[in-house]
RNA sequence: GGUACCGUGGCCGAGUGGCUAGGCGGAGGUCUGCAAAACCUUAUACAGCGGUUCGAAUCCGCUCGGUACCUCCA
């Protein structure tokens, strides 16, 4: 089937028809986390955004290789001890091996991703596992004349590169402007220009993580790992490179420069960037210390949280905004997302209780096209959800006897909800709701029969007592024309 | 200073020239012993000023306000 998928390409700043380089194969690389702390809400956004991209591309029939890295070396701390990277610093503080820290937070990250129902990437390479390849790439860039060594460190020669290529093509920055502004900052003497960036850095004695190289005992520059691992697993030229908008400059700009310097061409055809999550209009981030970790959301243990929010509520909340828009966090917004999501999940189950008619009074088939068009339009998940809410309204109207649907159409609606809500948007029902055991079922039914007797005798005191007590046990009773129904509450 | 971008009703959030976005919340109603759910109806909008146009939230200009990034800071 001909794809009409359009993707907003940060490189061209417009939506483009998605045409893979080698169909039906698609290569996608996304910058993963630096594992030196628990993942916060800001980390959930790229993970979920590109999870949906991954799911939808597969849905369209593409064979996707999705690579998401784990950064476990290299990111230097600027504000604290100079020359120490984040992993190392944490290790020294806690007297642990760096790889112990890495393992701990990598496991925690994976746990969070599973909770958010984020599919595992095809390959999850680590920077520390690709030191040799990184050294090779530095050599290649040097051989092409775009890097120079100084006192055991190797720097990328941006000025020289920019004479042959265009440094700033992704971020829209001009080298002259960078030069004017950055020259006043405390530049390092080793560099020819302040905007040159490190490819290899000589380790000073207190730096624990270091590897031998032709230039020094040291460690790779932080832009290098992504260039190396993407080309190793996806080839020198692949389809999609994704990441957070805050990585656009300098990180992704430098990746483009490194690839061009080593191979003569850009690494990725489409660059996708998810926007940031804000708190009171400000970026949620480590540096601002205004972040809330995912575990804190799940437990509710944070001063900014009124209560706990389930992983699926977080996921739904993120999907209710387009990935290229900023998304403002608040308790009200999360609660609204939770209620909306439960409404859709209820609809999914209501379908089973509807008696089919011979004739459908409404056209539900059109929703498939509408949902598909929304996804094709740069993964517009809020529009998909709006259509699903419309569909939900229709189902409820049928349930109320105001409209009718045939058995075939009812199945169609159920399948459509299943496909979009569960398979593509990755929402799943909370486990405690899914595990209604037969025992619980029987007990509650029995108690409700007693309550029904009480109601028949107009003994409302007993009836309400039963309902209130069940409520306290998180069992919500609803009286309907067909008798009392119940469900486990939030 | 530079670069990218944003400003939509109580809250969140779609929408790039004319057609109800949607969710949450509010108001009224149907149903109901009461409640909940569901359904129906409904209010509240496009930062300001000017321009283009038959017609602008949507294009252009200016003003005001806000955000992110600016090289080792994810």
Coordinates of C-alpha atoms (C1' of nucleotides) in Angstrom, one line a residue:
Chain A
X1 CA 0.0 0.0 0.0
X2 CA 1.2 3.5 -0.9
X3 CA 2.2 5.4 2.2
X4 CA 1.0 8.9 2.7
X5 CA 2.9 9.4 5.9
X6 CA 4.3 12.9 6.3
X7 CA 7.1 13.6 8.8
X8 CA 8.2 17.0 9.9
X9 CA 11.9 17.2 9.1
X10 CA 13.9 19.5 11.3
X11 CA 16.6 19.7 8.6
X12 CA 14.3 21.3 6.0
X13 CA 11.8 22.7 8.5
X14 CA 8.8 21.4 6.7
X15 CA 6.7 18.2 6.5
X16 CA 7.9 15.8 3.9
X17 CA 6.4 12.6 2.5
X18 CA 8.2 9.7 4.2
X19 CA 10.2 7.7 1.6
X20 CA 12.6 5.1 3.1
X21 CA 16.0 4.7 1.6
X22 CA 15.7 0.9 1.3
X23 CA 12.1 -0.1 1.6
X24 CA 10.6 -2.0 3.2
X25 CA 13.4 -1.5 5.7
X26 CA 13.6 1.5 7.9
X27 CA 16.5 2.5 10.2
X28 CA 15.8 4.7 13.1
X29 CA 18.2 6.1 15.7
X30 CA 17.1 7.9 18.9
X31 CA 19.4 9.5 21.5
X32 CA 18.8 7.6 24.7
X33 CA 19.4 8.5 28.3
X34 CA 22.6 9.2 30.2
X35 CA 22.3 6.7 33.1
X36 CA 23.4 8.7 36.1
X37 CA 20.1 9.2 37.7
X38 CA 16.4 8.2 37.7
X39 CA 14.4 9.0 34.6
X40 CA 12.1 12.0 34.9
X41 CA 9.0 13.1 33.0
X42 CA 11.2 14.8 30.4
X43 CA 12.8 11.4 29.6
X44 CA 9.4 9.8 29.1
X45 CA 8.5 12.1 26.2
X46 CA 11.1 11.1 23.6
X47 CA 10.7 7.5 24.7
X48 CA 7.0 7.5 24.1
X49 CA 7.1 9.7 21.0
X50 CA 9.5 7.5 19.2
X51 CA 7.8 4.4 20.6
X52 CA 4.6 5.5 18.7
X53 CA 6.7 6.2 15.6
X54 CA 8.2 2.7 15.9
X55 CA 4.8 1.1 16.3
X56 CA 3.2 3.0 13.5
X57 CA 6.0 2.3 11.0
X58 CA 5.6 -1.4 11.8
X59 CA 1.9 -1.1 11.4
X60 CA 2.4 0.3 7.9
X61 CA 4.4 -2.8 7.1
X62 CA 7.9 -1.5 7.4
X63 CA 10.6 -3.7 8.9
X64 CA 12.1 -1.3 11.4
X65 CA 15.5 -1.5 13.1
X66 CA 15.2 0.9 16.0
X67 CA 18.4 1.8 17.8
X68 CA 18.4 3.7 21.0
X69 CA 21.6 4.1 22.9
X70 CA 22.6 4.1 26.5
X71 CA 25.1 6.8 27.3
X72 CA 27.4 5.5 30.0
X73 CA 30.5 7.5 29.5
X74 CA 31.7 10.9 28.3
X75 CA 29.3 13.6 29.4
X76 CA 31.5 16.1 31.2
X77 CA 30.4 18.1 34.1
X78 CA 30.9 21.8 33.5
X79 CA 29.8 23.2 36.8
X80 CA 31.5 20.9 39.2
X81 CA 34.9 19.2 39.0
X82 CA 36.3 19.9 35.6
X83 CA 37.3 16.9 33.6
X84 CA 35.1 14.5 35.5
X85 CA 32.2 13.1 33.7
X86 CA 28.8 12.6 35.2
X87 CA 29.1 8.9 35.7
X88 CA 32.5 9.2 37.3
X89 CA 31.4 11.9 39.6
X90 CA 28.5 9.9 40.9
X91 CA 30.8 6.9 41.4
X92 CA 33.3 8.8 43.5
X93 CA 30.6 10.2 45.7
X94 CA 29.1 6.9 46.5
X95 CA 32.3 4.9 46.3
X96 CA 31.0 2.6 43.7
X97 CA 32.4 1.3 40.5
X98 CA 31.2 3.4 37.6
X99 CA 29.8 0.4 35.9
X100 CA 27.9 -0.4 39.1
X101 CA 26.1 3.0 38.8
X102 CA 25.5 2.4 35.1
X103 CA 24.0 -1.0 35.7
X104 CA 21.8 0.3 38.5
X105 CA 20.3 3.2 36.6
X106 CA 20.0 1.3 33.4
X107 CA 17.9 -1.3 35.1
X108 CA 15.8 1.4 36.7
X109 CA 15.3 3.0 33.3
X110 CA 14.3 -0.2 31.7
X111 CA 11.8 -0.8 34.5
X112 CA 10.2 2.6 33.9
X113 CA 10.1 2.0 30.2
X114 CA 8.3 -1.2 30.7
X115 CA 5.8 0.5 33.0
X116 CA 5.1 3.0 30.3
X117 CA 4.6 0.2 27.9
X118 CA 7.5 1.5 25.7
X119 CA 8.6 -1.3 23.4
X120 CA 12.2 -2.4 23.6
X121 CA 14.3 -1.0 20.8
X122 CA 15.8 -3.5 18.3
X123 CA 19.3 -2.7 19.5
X124 CA 20.4 -0.8 22.6
X125 CA 24.1 -0.2 22.4
X126 CA 26.3 1.5 25.0
X127 CA 29.0 4.0 24.5
X128 CA 31.4 2.1 26.6
X129 CA 31.0 -0.9 24.4
X130 CA 32.1 1.0 21.3
X131 CA 35.3 2.7 22.3
X132 CA 37.3 1.0 19.6
X133 CA 34.8 2.1 16.9
X134 CA 34.9 5.7 18.3
X135 CA 38.7 5.7 18.1
X136 CA 38.5 4.5 14.5
X137 CA 36.1 7.3 13.6
X138 CA 38.3 9.9 15.2
X139 CA 41.1 8.6 13.0
X140 CA 39.0 8.8 9.9
X141 CA 38.0 12.4 10.6
X142 CA 41.7 13.2 11.2
X143 CA 42.7 11.6 8.0
X144 CA 40.2 13.7 6.1
X145 CA 41.8 16.7 7.7
X146 CA 39.0 17.9 9.9
X147 CA 40.5 17.3 13.3
X148 CA 43.7 18.2 15.1
X149 CA 45.5 16.9 18.1
X150 CA 46.7 19.0 21.0
X151 CA 48.3 17.6 24.2
X152 CA 46.7 14.2 23.9
X153 CA 43.2 15.5 23.0
X154 CA 41.6 15.7 19.6
X155 CA 39.3 18.5 18.5
X156 CA 37.0 18.9 15.5
X157 CA 38.1 21.8 13.3
X158 CA 34.8 23.5 12.8
X159 CA 36.2 26.4 10.8
X160 CA 37.9 24.2 8.3
X161 CA 34.9 21.9 8.0
X162 CA 32.6 24.9 7.4
X163 CA 34.7 25.8 4.3
X164 CA 33.7 22.6 2.6
X165 CA 30.4 21.9 4.3
X166 CA 27.7 23.8 6.2
X167 CA 28.1 23.8 9.9
X168 CA 24.8 25.0 11.2
X169 CA 22.5 23.6 8.6
X170 CA 20.3 21.8 11.2
X171 CA 20.2 24.5 13.9
X172 CA 20.2 27.5 11.6
X173 CA 23.2 29.0 13.3
X174 CA 25.9 31.0 11.6
X175 CA 29.5 30.4 12.4
X176 CA 30.3 34.2 12.6
X177 CA 27.6 34.6 15.2
X178 CA 28.9 31.7 17.3
X179 CA 32.4 33.1 17.0
X180 CA 31.3 36.6 18.1
X181 CA 29.4 35.4 21.1
X182 CA 31.5 32.5 22.3
X183 CA 34.9 34.1 22.1
X184 CA 34.2 36.0 25.3
X185 CA 33.5 32.8 27.3
X186 CA 36.4 31.1 29.1
X187 CA 37.7 29.2 26.0
X188 CA 40.1 26.4 26.3
X189 CA 43.6 27.2 25.2
X190 CA 44.0 23.9 23.4
X191 CA 41.3 24.7 20.9
X192 CA 41.9 26.7 17.7
X193 CA 38.5 28.1 18.0
X194 CA 36.1 28.2 21.0
X195 CA 33.4 26.5 18.9
X196 CA 35.6 23.5 18.2
X197 CA 34.4 20.4 20.0
X198 CA 36.3 17.5 21.5
X199 CA 36.4 14.1 19.7
X200 CA 38.8 12.6 22.2
X201 CA 39.7 14.0 25.6
X202 CA 42.8 13.1 27.6
X203 CA 41.9 11.9 31.0
X204 CA 43.4 13.6 34.0
X205 CA 44.6 11.4 36.9
X206 CA 41.4 11.6 39.0
X207 CA 39.3 10.5 36.1
X208 CA 38.5 6.8 36.6
X209 CA 37.0 5.9 33.2
X210 CA 39.6 6.0 30.5
X211 CA 40.8 3.9 27.7
X212 CA 44.1 3.8 25.7
X213 CA 44.1 5.5 22.3
X214 CA 46.8 6.6 19.8
X215 CA 46.7 10.1 21.4
X216 CA 46.4 9.5 25.2
X217 CA 44.7 7.5 27.9
X218 CA 41.3 9.2 27.7
X219 CA 37.7 9.0 26.7
X220 CA 35.6 9.9 23.7
X221 CA 33.8 13.2 23.1
X222 CA 30.1 13.1 23.8
X223 CA 28.9 13.7 20.3
X224 CA 30.9 10.8 18.9
X225 CA 29.0 7.9 20.3
X226 CA 25.8 8.5 18.4
X227 CA 27.6 9.0 15.1
X228 CA 29.5 5.7 15.7
X229 CA 26.7 3.6 16.9
X230 CA 24.1 4.8 14.4
X231 CA 26.5 4.1 11.4
X232 CA 27.6 0.8 12.9
X233 CA 24.0 -0.6 13.2
X234 CA 22.1 1.3 10.5
X235 CA 24.7 2.2 8.0
X236 CA 26.4 5.4 7.0
X237 CA 23.1 6.7 5.8
X238 CA 19.8 5.8 7.5
X239 CA 16.2 7.1 7.6
X240 CA 15.3 8.7 10.8
X241 CA 17.3 10.3 13.6
X242 CA 15.3 11.4 16.6
X243 CA 15.8 13.0 20.0
X244 CA 14.8 15.9 22.2
X245 CA 14.8 19.4 20.9
X246 CA 17.4 20.4 23.4
X247 CA 19.8 18.1 21.6
X248 CA 19.4 19.8 18.3
X249 CA 22.4 22.1 19.0
X250 CA 25.1 21.3 19.5
X251 CA 24.7 17.6 19.7
X252 CA 23.0 16.8 16.4
X253 CA 24.7 19.5 14.6
X254 CA 28.0 18.0 15.6
X255 CA 26.8 14.5 14.6
X256 CA 26.1 15.8 11.1
X257 CA 29.6 17.4 11.0
X258 CA 31.3 14.2 12.2
X259 CA 29.5 12.1 9.6
X260 CA 30.3 14.4 6.8
X261 CA 33.9 14.7 7.8
X262 CA 34.2 10.9 8.0
X263 CA 32.0 9.8 5.1
X264 CA 31.3 12.8 3.0
X265 CA 27.5 12.9 3.6
X266 CA 24.8 13.4 6.2
X267 CA 23.9 10.5 8.4
X268 CA 20.1 10.8 8.4
X269 CA 17.4 11.7 5.9
X270 CA 14.8 12.8 8.4
X271 CA 15.5 14.5 11.7
X272 CA 12.7 14.4 14.3
X273 CA 12.7 16.4 17.5
X274 CA 10.2 16.2 20.3
X275 CA 9.5 19.3 22.3
X276 CA 10.1 19.7 26.0
X277 CA 7.8 19.3 29.0
X278 CA 7.5 22.4 31.0
X279 CA 6.6 23.2 34.6
X280 CA 4.9 26.6 35.0
X281 CA 6.2 27.4 31.5
X282 CA 9.8 26.4 32.2
X283 CA 11.7 23.5 30.9
X284 CA 11.6 20.5 33.3
X285 CA 15.3 19.5 33.6
X286 CA 18.1 18.4 35.7
X287 CA 19.9 21.8 35.6
X288 CA 16.8 23.7 36.9
X289 CA 16.2 21.1 39.6
X290 CA 12.4 21.2 38.9
X291 CA 12.1 17.7 37.6
X292 CA 9.9 15.0 38.9
X293 CA 11.0 11.4 38.4
X294 CA 8.8 8.8 36.9
X295 CA 8.9 6.8 40.1
X296 CA 7.7 9.8 42.0
X297 CA 4.8 10.2 39.7
X298 CA 3.9 6.5 40.1
X299 CA 4.1 6.8 43.9
X300 CA 2.8 10.3 44.3
X301 CA 5.7 11.1 46.6
X302 CA 6.7 14.6 45.5
X303 CA 5.7 17.9 47.0
X304 CA 4.3 19.1 43.6
X305 CA 2.0 16.1 43.2
X306 CA -1.4 15.9 44.8
X307 CA -1.4 12.2 44.4
X308 CA 0.0 9.2 42.4
X309 CA -0.5 8.9 38.7
X310 CA -0.3 5.6 36.9
X311 CA 2.2 5.0 34.1
X312 CA -0.7 4.9 31.6
X313 CA -2.0 8.3 32.7
X314 CA 1.5 9.7 32.1
X315 CA 1.5 8.1 28.7
X316 CA -2.0 9.3 27.8
X317 CA -1.1 12.8 29.0
X318 CA 1.9 12.9 26.7
X319 CA 0.0 11.6 23.7
X320 CA -2.7 14.3 24.2
X321 CA -0.2 16.9 22.9
X322 CA 1.5 16.8 19.6
X323 CA 5.1 15.8 20.0
X324 CA 6.5 19.0 18.6
X325 CA 4.5 21.2 21.0
X326 CA 5.6 22.0 24.5
X327 CA 3.5 20.3 27.1
X328 CA 2.8 22.0 30.4
X329 CA 2.6 19.7 33.5
X330 CA 0.0 20.2 36.2
X331 CA -2.0 18.0 38.5
X332 CA -5.2 19.2 36.8
X333 CA -3.9 18.3 33.4
X334 CA -2.9 14.8 34.6
X335 CA -6.3 14.2 36.2
X336 CA -8.1 15.3 33.1
X337 CA -5.9 12.9 31.1
X338 CA -6.7 10.1 33.4
X339 CA -10.4 10.6 33.2
X340 CA -10.4 10.9 29.5
X341 CA -8.4 7.7 29.2
X342 CA -10.7 5.8 31.5
X343 CA -13.6 7.0 29.4
X344 CA -12.1 5.4 26.3
X345 CA -11.3 2.2 28.2
X346 CA -14.9 2.0 29.5
X347 CA -16.1 2.4 25.9
X348 CA -14.0 -0.5 24.8
X349 CA -15.8 -2.8 27.3
X350 CA -19.3 -1.3 26.8
X351 CA -19.2 -2.6 23.2
X352 CA -19.4 -6.2 24.5
X353 CA -22.7 -5.4 26.2
X354 CA -24.4 -3.9 23.2
X355 CA -27.0 -5.9 21.4
X356 CA -26.4 -5.7 17.7
X357 CA -29.1 -4.4 15.3
X358 CA -29.9 -5.4 11.7
X359 CA -29.0 -1.9 10.6
X360 CA -26.4 0.7 11.5
X361 CA -27.8 4.2 11.9
X362 CA -24.3 5.8 11.9
X363 CA -21.2 5.4 9.8
X364 CA -18.4 4.1 11.9
X365 CA -16.2 3.0 9.0
X366 CA -15.1 6.5 8.3
X367 CA -13.2 6.6 11.6
X368 CA -10.5 4.3 10.3
X369 CA -9.7 6.7 7.6
X370 CA -9.8 9.7 9.9
X371 CA -7.5 8.0 12.4
X372 CA -5.1 7.0 9.8
X373 CA -5.0 10.4 8.2
X374 CA -4.2 11.9 11.6
X375 CA -1.3 9.5 12.2
X376 CA -0.1 10.1 8.6
X377 CA 0.0 13.8 9.4
X378 CA 3.3 13.8 11.3
X379 CA 2.0 11.4 14.0
X380 CA -0.8 13.7 15.2
X381 CA -1.9 11.7 18.2
X382 CA -4.1 14.4 19.8
X383 CA -6.3 14.3 16.6
X384 CA -6.4 10.5 16.8
X385 CA -7.6 10.7 20.3
X386 CA -10.2 13.3 19.4
X387 CA -11.6 10.8 16.8
X388 CA -11.6 8.0 19.3
X389 CA -13.5 10.2 21.7
X390 CA -16.1 10.9 19.0
X391 CA -16.3 7.2 18.4
X392 CA -16.7 6.7 22.1
X393 CA -19.7 9.1 22.1
X394 CA -21.3 7.1 19.3
X395 CA -20.9 3.9 21.1
X396 CA -22.5 5.3 24.2
X397 CA -25.4 6.6 22.1
X398 CA -25.8 3.1 20.7
X399 CA -25.7 1.7 24.2
X400 CA -28.4 4.2 25.2
X401 CA -30.6 3.0 22.3
X402 CA -30.4 6.3 20.5
X403 CA -28.4 4.9 17.6
X404 CA -27.9 1.3 16.2
X405 CA -25.0 -0.7 15.0
X406 CA -24.8 -4.1 13.3
X407 CA -22.7 -6.9 14.8
X408 CA -20.2 -6.4 12.0
X409 CA -19.9 -2.7 12.8
X410 CA -19.6 -3.4 16.5
X411 CA -16.7 -5.7 15.9
X412 CA -15.2 -3.1 13.6
X413 CA -15.4 -0.4 16.3
X414 CA -13.8 -2.8 18.8
X415 CA -11.0 -3.7 16.5
X416 CA -10.4 -0.1 15.6
X417 CA -10.1 0.9 19.3
X418 CA -7.9 -2.0 19.9
X419 CA -5.6 -1.1 17.0
X420 CA -5.3 2.6 17.7
X421 CA -5.6 2.8 21.4
X422 CA -3.7 -0.3 22.4
X423 CA -1.4 -1.3 19.5
X424 CA -0.4 2.1 18.1
X425 CA -0.7 4.5 21.0
X426 CA 0.4 1.8 23.4
X427 CA -2.2 2.3 26.1
X428 CA -2.9 -0.8 28.1
X429 CA -5.3 -1.5 30.9
X430 CA -3.9 -1.3 34.4
X431 CA -3.1 -4.8 35.7
X432 CA -5.1 -4.6 38.9
X433 CA -8.2 -3.9 36.7
X434 CA -7.5 -6.8 34.5
X435 CA -7.1 -9.3 37.3
X436 CA -10.7 -9.6 38.4
X437 CA -10.5 -13.0 39.9
X438 CA -13.5 -15.4 40.0
X439 CA -13.5 -15.2 43.7
X440 CA -13.8 -11.5 43.9
X441 CA -16.4 -11.6 41.2
X442 CA -18.5 -14.1 43.1
X443 CA -18.2 -12.3 46.4
X444 CA -19.3 -8.9 45.0
X445 CA -22.1 -10.4 43.1
X446 CA -23.4 -12.1 46.2
X447 CA -23.2 -8.9 48.2
X448 CA -24.9 -7.0 45.5
X449 CA -27.8 -9.5 45.5
X450 CA -28.3 -8.8 49.2
X451 CA -28.3 -5.1 48.4
X452 CA -30.8 -5.6 45.7
X453 CA -33.1 -7.3 48.2
X454 CA -32.7 -4.4 50.6
X455 CA -33.5 -2.0 47.8
X456 CA -36.6 -4.0 46.9
X457 CA -37.7 -3.6 50.5
X458 CA -36.9 0.1 50.4
X459 CA -34.3 -0.5 53.0
X460 CA -32.1 2.2 51.6
X461 CA -30.0 2.5 54.8
X462 CA -28.7 -1.0 54.2
X463 CA -28.4 -0.5 50.5
X464 CA -26.3 2.6 50.9
X465 CA -24.3 1.1 53.7
X466 CA -23.3 -1.8 51.4
X467 CA -22.4 0.6 48.6
X468 CA -20.4 2.9 50.8
X469 CA -18.5 0.0 52.3
X470 CA -17.7 -1.4 48.9
X471 CA -16.6 2.0 47.9
X472 CA -14.1 2.1 50.7
X473 CA -12.7 -1.1 49.2
X474 CA -12.4 0.6 45.9
X475 CA -15.3 -1.2 44.4
X476 CA -17.5 1.3 42.6
X477 CA -21.2 0.3 42.4
X478 CA -23.4 1.8 39.6
X479 CA -27.1 1.2 39.5
X480 CA -28.4 0.8 35.9
X481 CA -31.7 -0.2 34.4
X482 CA -30.3 -3.7 34.0
X483 CA -29.4 -4.0 37.7
X484 CA -26.3 -3.0 39.7
X485 CA -22.9 -3.1 38.0
X486 CA -19.5 -2.7 39.6
X487 CA -15.9 -2.1 38.8
X488 CA -12.6 -1.6 40.5
X489 CA -12.0 2.1 40.9
X490 CA -8.7 4.0 40.6
Chain B
rG1 C1' 23.7 39.9 21.0
rG2 C1' 22.5 35.5 17.8
rU3 C1' 19.3 31.2 16.5
rA4 C1' 14.7 28.5 16.8
rC5 C1' 9.8 29.0 18.6
rC6 C1' 5.4 30.2 21.3
rG7 C1' 1.1 33.4 23.0
rU8 C1' -6.3 29.8 21.6
rG9 C1' -12.3 29.8 26.2
rG10 C1' -11.6 28.1 34.0
rC11 C1' -7.4 24.1 32.9
rC12 C1' -4.9 21.0 29.1
rG13 C1' -4.6 21.1 24.0
rA14 C1' -5.7 20.5 18.1
rG15 C1' -6.3 23.6 14.1
rU16 C1' -2.2 27.7 8.6
rG17 C1' -7.9 31.4 4.8
rG18 C1' -14.4 30.2 4.8
rC19 C1' -16.8 24.1 7.6
rU20 C1' -18.6 22.1 15.8
rA21 C1' -11.6 20.1 17.2
rG22 C1' -11.3 17.0 21.5
rG23 C1' -10.6 16.0 26.8
rC24 C1' -11.3 17.9 31.9
rG25 C1' -14.1 21.3 34.6
rG26 C1' -18.9 24.7 34.8
rA27 C1' -24.4 25.4 34.0
rG28 C1' -29.4 23.2 32.8
rG29 C1' -32.1 18.7 31.6
rU30 C1' -33.3 13.1 30.9
rC31 C1' -32.8 8.6 33.9
rU32 C1' -32.7 7.5 39.2
rG33 C1' -35.1 6.3 46.2
rC34 C1' -30.4 9.0 46.4
rA35 C1' -25.7 8.7 44.2
rA36 C1' -22.6 7.3 40.1
rA37 C1' -22.3 6.3 35.0
rA38 C1' -24.4 7.4 30.3
rC39 C1' -27.1 10.6 27.1
rC40 C1' -29.1 15.6 25.5
rU41 C1' -28.6 21.0 25.6
rU42 C1' -25.4 25.1 26.8
rA43 C1' -21.8 29.1 28.1
rU44 C1' -16.7 30.9 27.8
rA45 C1' -11.6 31.8 22.5
rC46 C1' -8.1 32.8 19.3
rA47 C1' -2.2 38.7 23.4
rG48 C1' -2.7 44.0 21.3
rC49 C1' -2.7 47.4 17.1
rG50 C1' -2.6 48.0 11.9
rG51 C1' -2.5 45.8 6.9
rU52 C1' -3.8 42.1 2.7
rU53 C1' -8.5 39.6 1.3
rC54 C1' -15.3 39.0 -0.5
rG55 C1' -13.7 36.5 4.1
rA56 C1' -8.2 35.6 9.0
rA57 C1' -7.2 32.3 15.1
rU58 C1' -4.9 30.9 10.3
rC59 C1' -1.0 35.4 5.6
rC60 C1' 2.1 40.3 6.3
rG61 C1' 4.1 44.3 9.6
rC62 C1' 4.7 46.5 14.3
rU63 C1' 4.0 46.3 19.8
rC64 C1' 3.7 43.6 24.3
rG65 C1' 4.7 39.0 26.9
rG66 C1' 6.9 34.1 27.3
rU67 C1' 10.2 29.7 26.3
rA68 C1' 14.4 26.9 24.5
rC69 C1' 19.4 26.6 22.6
rC70 C1' 24.2 29.3 21.9
rU71 C1' 30.1 23.6 22.3
rC72 C1' 31.7 19.9 26.4
rC73 C1' 25.5 22.4 30.0
rA74 C1' 21.0 15.2 28.2

